[in-house]
Amino acid sequence: MRLGIRELRHNWKKYLLVEIIVVLMMFMVLFLSGLVKGLGRAVSSGIDNMKADTFILKEDAEKQNSAIL
């Protein structure tokens, strides 16, 4: 334990850089997941807000209508 604390005190700049990189990567993951969730809602909200009772799809739609269901 003492050796680890001594190493952190001696090379604090190196470990600070690693911590900053980890925090930035966490921010990027959270940002991208929020962006994907928001874009998914934007795509499906157009279908949800339509005033249609039924939708007519081609037979070869191949389950691409997951936003409708």
PDB file of N, CA and C in Angstrom:
ATOM      1  N   MET A   1       0.829  -1.193   0.000  1.00  0.00           N
ATOM      2  CA  MET A   1       0.000   0.000   0.000  1.00  0.00           C
ATOM      3  C   MET A   1       0.871   1.252   0.000  1.00  0.00           C
ATOM      4  N   ARG A   2       1.900   1.221   0.816  1.00  0.00           N
ATOM      5  CA  ARG A   2       2.795   2.392   0.870  1.00  0.00           C
ATOM      6  C   ARG A   2       3.503   2.617  -0.459  1.00  0.00           C
ATOM      7  N   LEU A   3       3.885   1.512  -1.082  1.00  0.00           N
ATOM      8  CA  LEU A   3       4.573   1.627  -2.365  1.00  0.00           C
ATOM      9  C   LEU A   3       3.653   2.258  -3.415  1.00  0.00           C
ATOM     10  N   GLY A   4       2.381   1.865  -3.409  1.00  0.00           N
ATOM     11  CA  GLY A   4       1.427   2.438  -4.356  1.00  0.00           C
ATOM     12  C   GLY A   4       1.209   3.922  -4.123  1.00  0.00           C
ATOM     13  N   ILE A   5       1.081   4.320  -2.857  1.00  0.00           N
ATOM     14  CA  ILE A   5       0.891   5.740  -2.536  1.00  0.00           C
ATOM     15  C   ILE A   5       2.136   6.537  -2.899  1.00  0.00           C
ATOM     16  N   ARG A   6       3.298   5.962  -2.643  1.00  0.00           N
ATOM     17  CA  ARG A   6       4.547   6.640  -3.003  1.00  0.00           C
ATOM     18  C   ARG A   6       4.651   6.805  -4.517  1.00  0.00           C
ATOM     19  N   GLU A   7       4.231   5.768  -5.256  1.00  0.00           N
ATOM     20  CA  GLU A   7       4.256   5.848  -6.721  1.00  0.00           C
ATOM     21  C   GLU A   7       3.290   6.919  -7.226  1.00  0.00           C
ATOM     22  N   LEU A   8       2.103   7.012  -6.610  1.00  0.00           N
ATOM     23  CA  LEU A   8       1.148   8.050  -7.003  1.00  0.00           C
ATOM     24  C   LEU A   8       1.694   9.444  -6.728  1.00  0.00           C
ATOM     25  N   ARG A   9       2.365   9.620  -5.616  1.00  0.00           N
ATOM     26  CA  ARG A   9       2.938  10.933  -5.297  1.00  0.00           C
ATOM     27  C   ARG A   9       4.085  11.288  -6.234  1.00  0.00           C
ATOM     28  N   HIS A  10       4.862  10.295  -6.616  1.00  0.00           N
ATOM     29  CA  HIS A  10       6.031  10.554  -7.453  1.00  0.00           C
ATOM     30  C   HIS A  10       5.624  10.857  -8.900  1.00  0.00           C
ATOM     31  N   ASN A  11       4.716  10.076  -9.462  1.00  0.00           N
ATOM     32  CA  ASN A  11       4.303  10.245 -10.863  1.00  0.00           C
ATOM     33  C   ASN A  11       2.864  10.725 -10.947  1.00  0.00           C
ATOM     34  N   TRP A  12       2.501  11.758 -10.238  1.00  0.00           N
ATOM     35  CA  TRP A  12       1.111  12.209 -10.184  1.00  0.00           C
ATOM     36  C   TRP A  12       0.620  12.746 -11.519  1.00  0.00           C
ATOM     37  N   LYS A  13       1.522  13.292 -12.328  1.00  0.00           N
ATOM     38  CA  LYS A  13       1.109  13.819 -13.635  1.00  0.00           C
ATOM     39  C   LYS A  13       0.658  12.700 -14.573  1.00  0.00           C
ATOM     40  N   LYS A  14       1.367  11.592 -14.528  1.00  0.00           N
ATOM     41  CA  LYS A  14       1.012  10.465 -15.383  1.00  0.00           C
ATOM     42  C   LYS A  14      -0.358   9.902 -14.995  1.00  0.00           C
ATOM     43  N   TYR A  15      -0.613   9.758 -13.730  1.00  0.00           N
ATOM     44  CA  TYR A  15      -1.886   9.209 -13.276  1.00  0.00           C
ATOM     45  C   TYR A  15      -3.023  10.207 -13.458  1.00  0.00           C
ATOM     46  N   LEU A  16      -2.735  11.476 -13.348  1.00  0.00           N
ATOM     47  CA  LEU A  16      -3.753  12.493 -13.592  1.00  0.00           C
ATOM     48  C   LEU A  16      -4.197  12.458 -15.054  1.00  0.00           C
ATOM     49  N   LEU A  17      -3.256  12.277 -15.945  1.00  0.00           N
ATOM     50  CA  LEU A  17      -3.583  12.181 -17.366  1.00  0.00           C
ATOM     51  C   LEU A  17      -4.472  10.968 -17.643  1.00  0.00           C
ATOM     52  N   VAL A  18      -4.171   9.846 -17.016  1.00  0.00           N
ATOM     53  CA  VAL A  18      -4.986   8.644 -17.193  1.00  0.00           C
ATOM     54  C   VAL A  18      -6.393   8.881 -16.659  1.00  0.00           C
ATOM     55  N   GLU A  19      -6.523   9.519 -15.513  1.00  0.00           N
ATOM     56  CA  GLU A  19      -7.835   9.796 -14.933  1.00  0.00           C
ATOM     57  C   GLU A  19      -8.643  10.751 -15.814  1.00  0.00           C
ATOM     58  N   ILE A  20      -7.996  11.742 -16.385  1.00  0.00           N
ATOM     59  CA  ILE A  20      -8.687  12.678 -17.278  1.00  0.00           C
ATOM     60  C   ILE A  20      -9.197  11.949 -18.520  1.00  0.00           C
ATOM     61  N   ILE A  21      -8.396  11.058 -19.062  1.00  0.00           N
ATOM     62  CA  ILE A  21      -8.810  10.300 -20.243  1.00  0.00           C
ATOM     63  C   ILE A  21     -10.000   9.403 -19.918  1.00  0.00           C
ATOM     64  N   VAL A  22      -9.988   8.762 -18.755  1.00  0.00           N
ATOM     65  CA  VAL A  22     -11.109   7.900 -18.361  1.00  0.00           C
ATOM     66  C   VAL A  22     -12.382   8.722 -18.196  1.00  0.00           C
ATOM     67  N   VAL A  23     -12.283   9.887 -17.576  1.00  0.00           N
ATOM     68  CA  VAL A  23     -13.455  10.745 -17.391  1.00  0.00           C
ATOM     69  C   VAL A  23     -13.985  11.227 -18.743  1.00  0.00           C
ATOM     70  N   LEU A  24     -13.113  11.590 -19.656  1.00  0.00           N
ATOM     71  CA  LEU A  24     -13.553  12.017 -20.988  1.00  0.00           C
ATOM     72  C   LEU A  24     -14.234  10.886 -21.754  1.00  0.00           C
ATOM     73  N   MET A  25     -13.721   9.674 -21.616  1.00  0.00           N
ATOM     74  CA  MET A  25     -14.350   8.536 -22.279  1.00  0.00           C
ATOM     75  C   MET A  25     -15.727   8.252 -21.689  1.00  0.00           C
ATOM     76  N   MET A  26     -15.879   8.395 -20.380  1.00  0.00           N
ATOM     77  CA  MET A  26     -17.191   8.215 -19.755  1.00  0.00           C
ATOM     78  C   MET A  26     -18.168   9.268 -20.257  1.00  0.00           C
ATOM     79  N   PHE A  27     -17.712  10.499 -20.379  1.00  0.00           N
ATOM     80  CA  PHE A  27     -18.558  11.572 -20.901  1.00  0.00           C
ATOM     81  C   PHE A  27     -18.980  11.280 -22.331  1.00  0.00           C
ATOM     82  N   MET A  28     -18.056  10.803 -23.147  1.00  0.00           N
ATOM     83  CA  MET A  28     -18.379  10.508 -24.540  1.00  0.00           C
ATOM     84  C   MET A  28     -19.413   9.392 -24.645  1.00  0.00           C
ATOM     85  N   VAL A  29     -19.294   8.369 -23.810  1.00  0.00           N
ATOM     86  CA  VAL A  29     -20.260   7.269 -23.840  1.00  0.00           C
ATOM     87  C   VAL A  29     -21.638   7.769 -23.431  1.00  0.00           C
ATOM     88  N   LEU A  30     -21.715   8.558 -22.370  1.00  0.00           N
ATOM     89  CA  LEU A  30     -23.001   9.091 -21.928  1.00  0.00           C
ATOM     90  C   LEU A  30     -23.602  10.031 -22.969  1.00  0.00           C
ATOM     91  N   PHE A  31     -22.771  10.857 -23.577  1.00  0.00           N
ATOM     92  CA  PHE A  31     -23.246  11.785 -24.598  1.00  0.00           C
ATOM     93  C   PHE A  31     -23.800  11.037 -25.803  1.00  0.00           C
ATOM     94  N   LEU A  32     -23.073  10.031 -26.269  1.00  0.00           N
ATOM     95  CA  LEU A  32     -23.526   9.288 -27.441  1.00  0.00           C
ATOM     96  C   LEU A  32     -24.779   8.469 -27.150  1.00  0.00           C
ATOM     97  N   SER A  33     -24.880   7.907 -25.950  1.00  0.00           N
ATOM     98  CA  SER A  33     -26.092   7.143 -25.635  1.00  0.00           C
ATOM     99  C   SER A  33     -27.305   8.063 -25.559  1.00  0.00           C
ATOM    100  N   GLY A  34     -27.143   9.256 -25.017  1.00  0.00           N
ATOM    101  CA  GLY A  34     -28.241  10.220 -25.002  1.00  0.00           C
ATOM    102  C   GLY A  34     -28.609  10.689 -26.394  1.00  0.00           C
ATOM    103  N   LEU A  35     -27.618  10.870 -27.231  1.00  0.00           N
ATOM    104  CA  LEU A  35     -27.869  11.284 -28.611  1.00  0.00           C
ATOM    105  C   LEU A  35     -28.636  10.216 -29.377  1.00  0.00           C
ATOM    106  N   VAL A  36     -28.241   8.976 -29.213  1.00  0.00           N
ATOM    107  CA  VAL A  36     -28.925   7.877 -29.901  1.00  0.00           C
ATOM    108  C   VAL A  36     -30.360   7.747 -29.410  1.00  0.00           C
ATOM    109  N   LYS A  37     -30.558   7.886 -28.116  1.00  0.00           N
ATOM    110  CA  LYS A  37     -31.915   7.785 -27.567  1.00  0.00           C
ATOM    111  C   LYS A  37     -32.788   8.929 -28.093  1.00  0.00           C
ATOM    112  N   GLY A  38     -32.262  10.126 -28.134  1.00  0.00           N
ATOM    113  CA  GLY A  38     -33.017  11.264 -28.644  1.00  0.00           C
ATOM    114  C   GLY A  38     -33.338  11.141 -30.119  1.00  0.00           C
ATOM    115  N   LEU A  39     -32.385  10.666 -30.904  1.00  0.00           N
ATOM    116  CA  LEU A  39     -32.642  10.488 -32.334  1.00  0.00           C
ATOM    117  C   LEU A  39     -33.668   9.387 -32.575  1.00  0.00           C
ATOM    118  N   GLY A  40     -33.642   8.354 -31.755  1.00  0.00           N
ATOM    119  CA  GLY A  40     -34.651   7.298 -31.875  1.00  0.00           C
ATOM    120  C   GLY A  40     -36.040   7.814 -31.579  1.00  0.00           C
ATOM    121  N   ARG A  41     -36.143   8.668 -30.578  1.00  0.00           N
ATOM    122  CA  ARG A  41     -37.447   9.266 -30.270  1.00  0.00           C
ATOM    123  C   ARG A  41     -37.901  10.194 -31.390  1.00  0.00           C
ATOM    124  N   ALA A  42     -36.977  10.928 -31.980  1.00  0.00           N
ATOM    125  CA  ALA A  42     -37.340  11.851 -33.057  1.00  0.00           C
ATOM    126  C   ALA A  42     -37.867  11.095 -34.269  1.00  0.00           C
ATOM    127  N   VAL A  43     -37.281   9.949 -34.543  1.00  0.00           N
ATOM    128  CA  VAL A  43     -37.729   9.157 -35.688  1.00  0.00           C
ATOM    129  C   VAL A  43     -39.107   8.567 -35.427  1.00  0.00           C
ATOM    130  N   SER A  44     -39.309   8.021 -34.242  1.00  0.00           N
ATOM    131  CA  SER A  44     -40.584   7.353 -33.966  1.00  0.00           C
ATOM    132  C   SER A  44     -41.703   8.331 -33.617  1.00  0.00           C
ATOM    133  N   SER A  45     -41.390   9.555 -33.232  1.00  0.00           N
ATOM    134  CA  SER A  45     -42.449  10.499 -32.867  1.00  0.00           C
ATOM    135  C   SER A  45     -43.273  10.925 -34.081  1.00  0.00           C
ATOM    136  N   GLY A  46     -42.680  10.945 -35.249  1.00  0.00           N
ATOM    137  CA  GLY A  46     -43.439  11.270 -36.453  1.00  0.00           C
ATOM    138  C   GLY A  46     -44.522  10.247 -36.733  1.00  0.00           C
ATOM    139  N   ILE A  47     -44.204   8.993 -36.512  1.00  0.00           N
ATOM    140  CA  ILE A  47     -45.194   7.937 -36.718  1.00  0.00           C
ATOM    141  C   ILE A  47     -46.220   7.954 -35.595  1.00  0.00           C
ATOM    142  N   ASP A  48     -45.776   8.178 -34.374  1.00  0.00           N
ATOM    143  CA  ASP A  48     -46.692   8.191 -33.229  1.00  0.00           C
ATOM    144  C   ASP A  48     -47.701   9.331 -33.315  1.00  0.00           C
ATOM    145  N   ASN A  49     -47.313  10.456 -33.875  1.00  0.00           N
ATOM    146  CA  ASN A  49     -48.196  11.621 -33.923  1.00  0.00           C
ATOM    147  C   ASN A  49     -49.095  11.667 -35.158  1.00  0.00           C
ATOM    148  N   MET A  50     -48.995  10.672 -36.018  1.00  0.00           N
ATOM    149  CA  MET A  50     -49.882  10.627 -37.184  1.00  0.00           C
ATOM    150  C   MET A  50     -51.306  10.330 -36.730  1.00  0.00           C
ATOM    151  N   LYS A  51     -52.250  10.883 -37.459  1.00  0.00           N
ATOM    152  CA  LYS A  51     -53.653  10.690 -37.104  1.00  0.00           C
ATOM    153  C   LYS A  51     -54.282   9.567 -37.922  1.00  0.00           C
ATOM    154  N   ALA A  52     -53.493   8.579 -38.272  1.00  0.00           N
ATOM    155  CA  ALA A  52     -53.998   7.462 -39.072  1.00  0.00           C
ATOM    156  C   ALA A  52     -54.407   6.312 -38.154  1.00  0.00           C
ATOM    157  N   ASP A  53     -55.442   5.611 -38.557  1.00  0.00           N
ATOM    158  CA  ASP A  53     -55.891   4.444 -37.801  1.00  0.00           C
ATOM    159  C   ASP A  53     -55.151   3.185 -38.225  1.00  0.00           C
ATOM    160  N   THR A  54     -54.802   3.096 -39.502  1.00  0.00           N
ATOM    161  CA  THR A  54     -54.098   1.919 -40.015  1.00  0.00           C
ATOM    162  C   THR A  54     -52.934   2.369 -40.890  1.00  0.00           C
ATOM    163  N   PHE A  55     -51.984   1.473 -41.032  1.00  0.00           N
ATOM    164  CA  PHE A  55     -50.832   1.702 -41.894  1.00  0.00           C
ATOM    165  C   PHE A  55     -50.768   0.567 -42.908  1.00  0.00           C
ATOM    166  N   ILE A  56     -50.484   0.898 -44.145  1.00  0.00           N
ATOM    167  CA  ILE A  56     -50.362  -0.109 -45.194  1.00  0.00           C
ATOM    168  C   ILE A  56     -48.885  -0.243 -45.529  1.00  0.00           C
ATOM    169  N   LEU A  57     -48.392  -1.470 -45.422  1.00  0.00           N
ATOM    170  CA  LEU A  57     -46.985  -1.752 -45.678  1.00  0.00           C
ATOM    171  C   LEU A  57     -46.851  -2.793 -46.775  1.00  0.00           C
ATOM    172  N   LYS A  58     -45.718  -2.800 -47.433  1.00  0.00           N
ATOM    173  CA  LYS A  58     -45.429  -3.822 -48.429  1.00  0.00           C
ATOM    174  C   LYS A  58     -45.184  -5.154 -47.734  1.00  0.00           C
ATOM    175  N   GLU A  59     -45.305  -6.218 -48.506  1.00  0.00           N
ATOM    176  CA  GLU A  59     -45.022  -7.537 -47.943  1.00  0.00           C
ATOM    177  C   GLU A  59     -43.540  -7.723 -47.668  1.00  0.00           C
ATOM    178  N   ASP A  60     -42.698  -7.059 -48.431  1.00  0.00           N
ATOM    179  CA  ASP A  60     -41.258  -7.228 -48.248  1.00  0.00           C
ATOM    180  C   ASP A  60     -40.670  -6.206 -47.273  1.00  0.00           C
ATOM    181  N   ALA A  61     -41.469  -5.721 -46.347  1.00  0.00           N
ATOM    182  CA  ALA A  61     -40.969  -4.762 -45.358  1.00  0.00           C
ATOM    183  C   ALA A  61     -40.003  -5.420 -44.381  1.00  0.00           C
ATOM    184  N   GLU A  62     -40.122  -6.740 -44.190  1.00  0.00           N
ATOM    185  CA  GLU A  62     -39.197  -7.536 -43.382  1.00  0.00           C
ATOM    186  C   GLU A  62     -38.997  -6.977 -41.982  1.00  0.00           C
ATOM    187  N   LYS A  63     -40.056  -6.747 -41.286  1.00  0.00           N
ATOM    188  CA  LYS A  63     -40.041  -6.312 -39.887  1.00  0.00           C
ATOM    189  C   LYS A  63     -39.295  -4.992 -39.686  1.00  0.00           C
ATOM    190  N   GLN A  64     -39.307  -4.137 -40.659  1.00  0.00           N
ATOM    191  CA  GLN A  64     -38.666  -2.841 -40.529  1.00  0.00           C
ATOM    192  C   GLN A  64     -39.612  -1.816 -39.944  1.00  0.00           C
ATOM    193  N   ASN A  65     -40.778  -2.247 -39.508  1.00  0.00           N
ATOM    194  CA  ASN A  65     -41.769  -1.339 -38.963  1.00  0.00           C
ATOM    195  C   ASN A  65     -41.785  -1.391 -37.439  1.00  0.00           C
ATOM    196  N   SER A  66     -40.648  -1.606 -36.813  1.00  0.00           N
ATOM    197  CA  SER A  66     -40.598  -1.736 -35.356  1.00  0.00           C
ATOM    198  C   SER A  66     -40.989  -0.435 -34.661  1.00  0.00           C
ATOM    199  N   ALA A  67     -40.840   0.699 -35.328  1.00  0.00           N
ATOM    200  CA  ALA A  67     -41.238   1.969 -34.714  1.00  0.00           C
ATOM    201  C   ALA A  67     -42.752   2.104 -34.660  1.00  0.00           C
ATOM    202  N   ILE A  68     -43.460   1.432 -35.540  1.00  0.00           N
ATOM    203  CA  ILE A  68     -44.916   1.511 -35.557  1.00  0.00           C
ATOM    204  C   ILE A  68     -45.509   0.687 -34.426  1.00  0.00           C
ATOM    205  N   LEU A  69     -44.926  -0.461 -34.173  1.00  0.00           N
ATOM    206  CA  LEU A  69     -45.462  -1.344 -33.140  1.00  0.00           C
ATOM    207  C   LEU A  69     -45.078  -0.796 -31.813  1.00  0.00           C
TER     208      LEU A  69
END
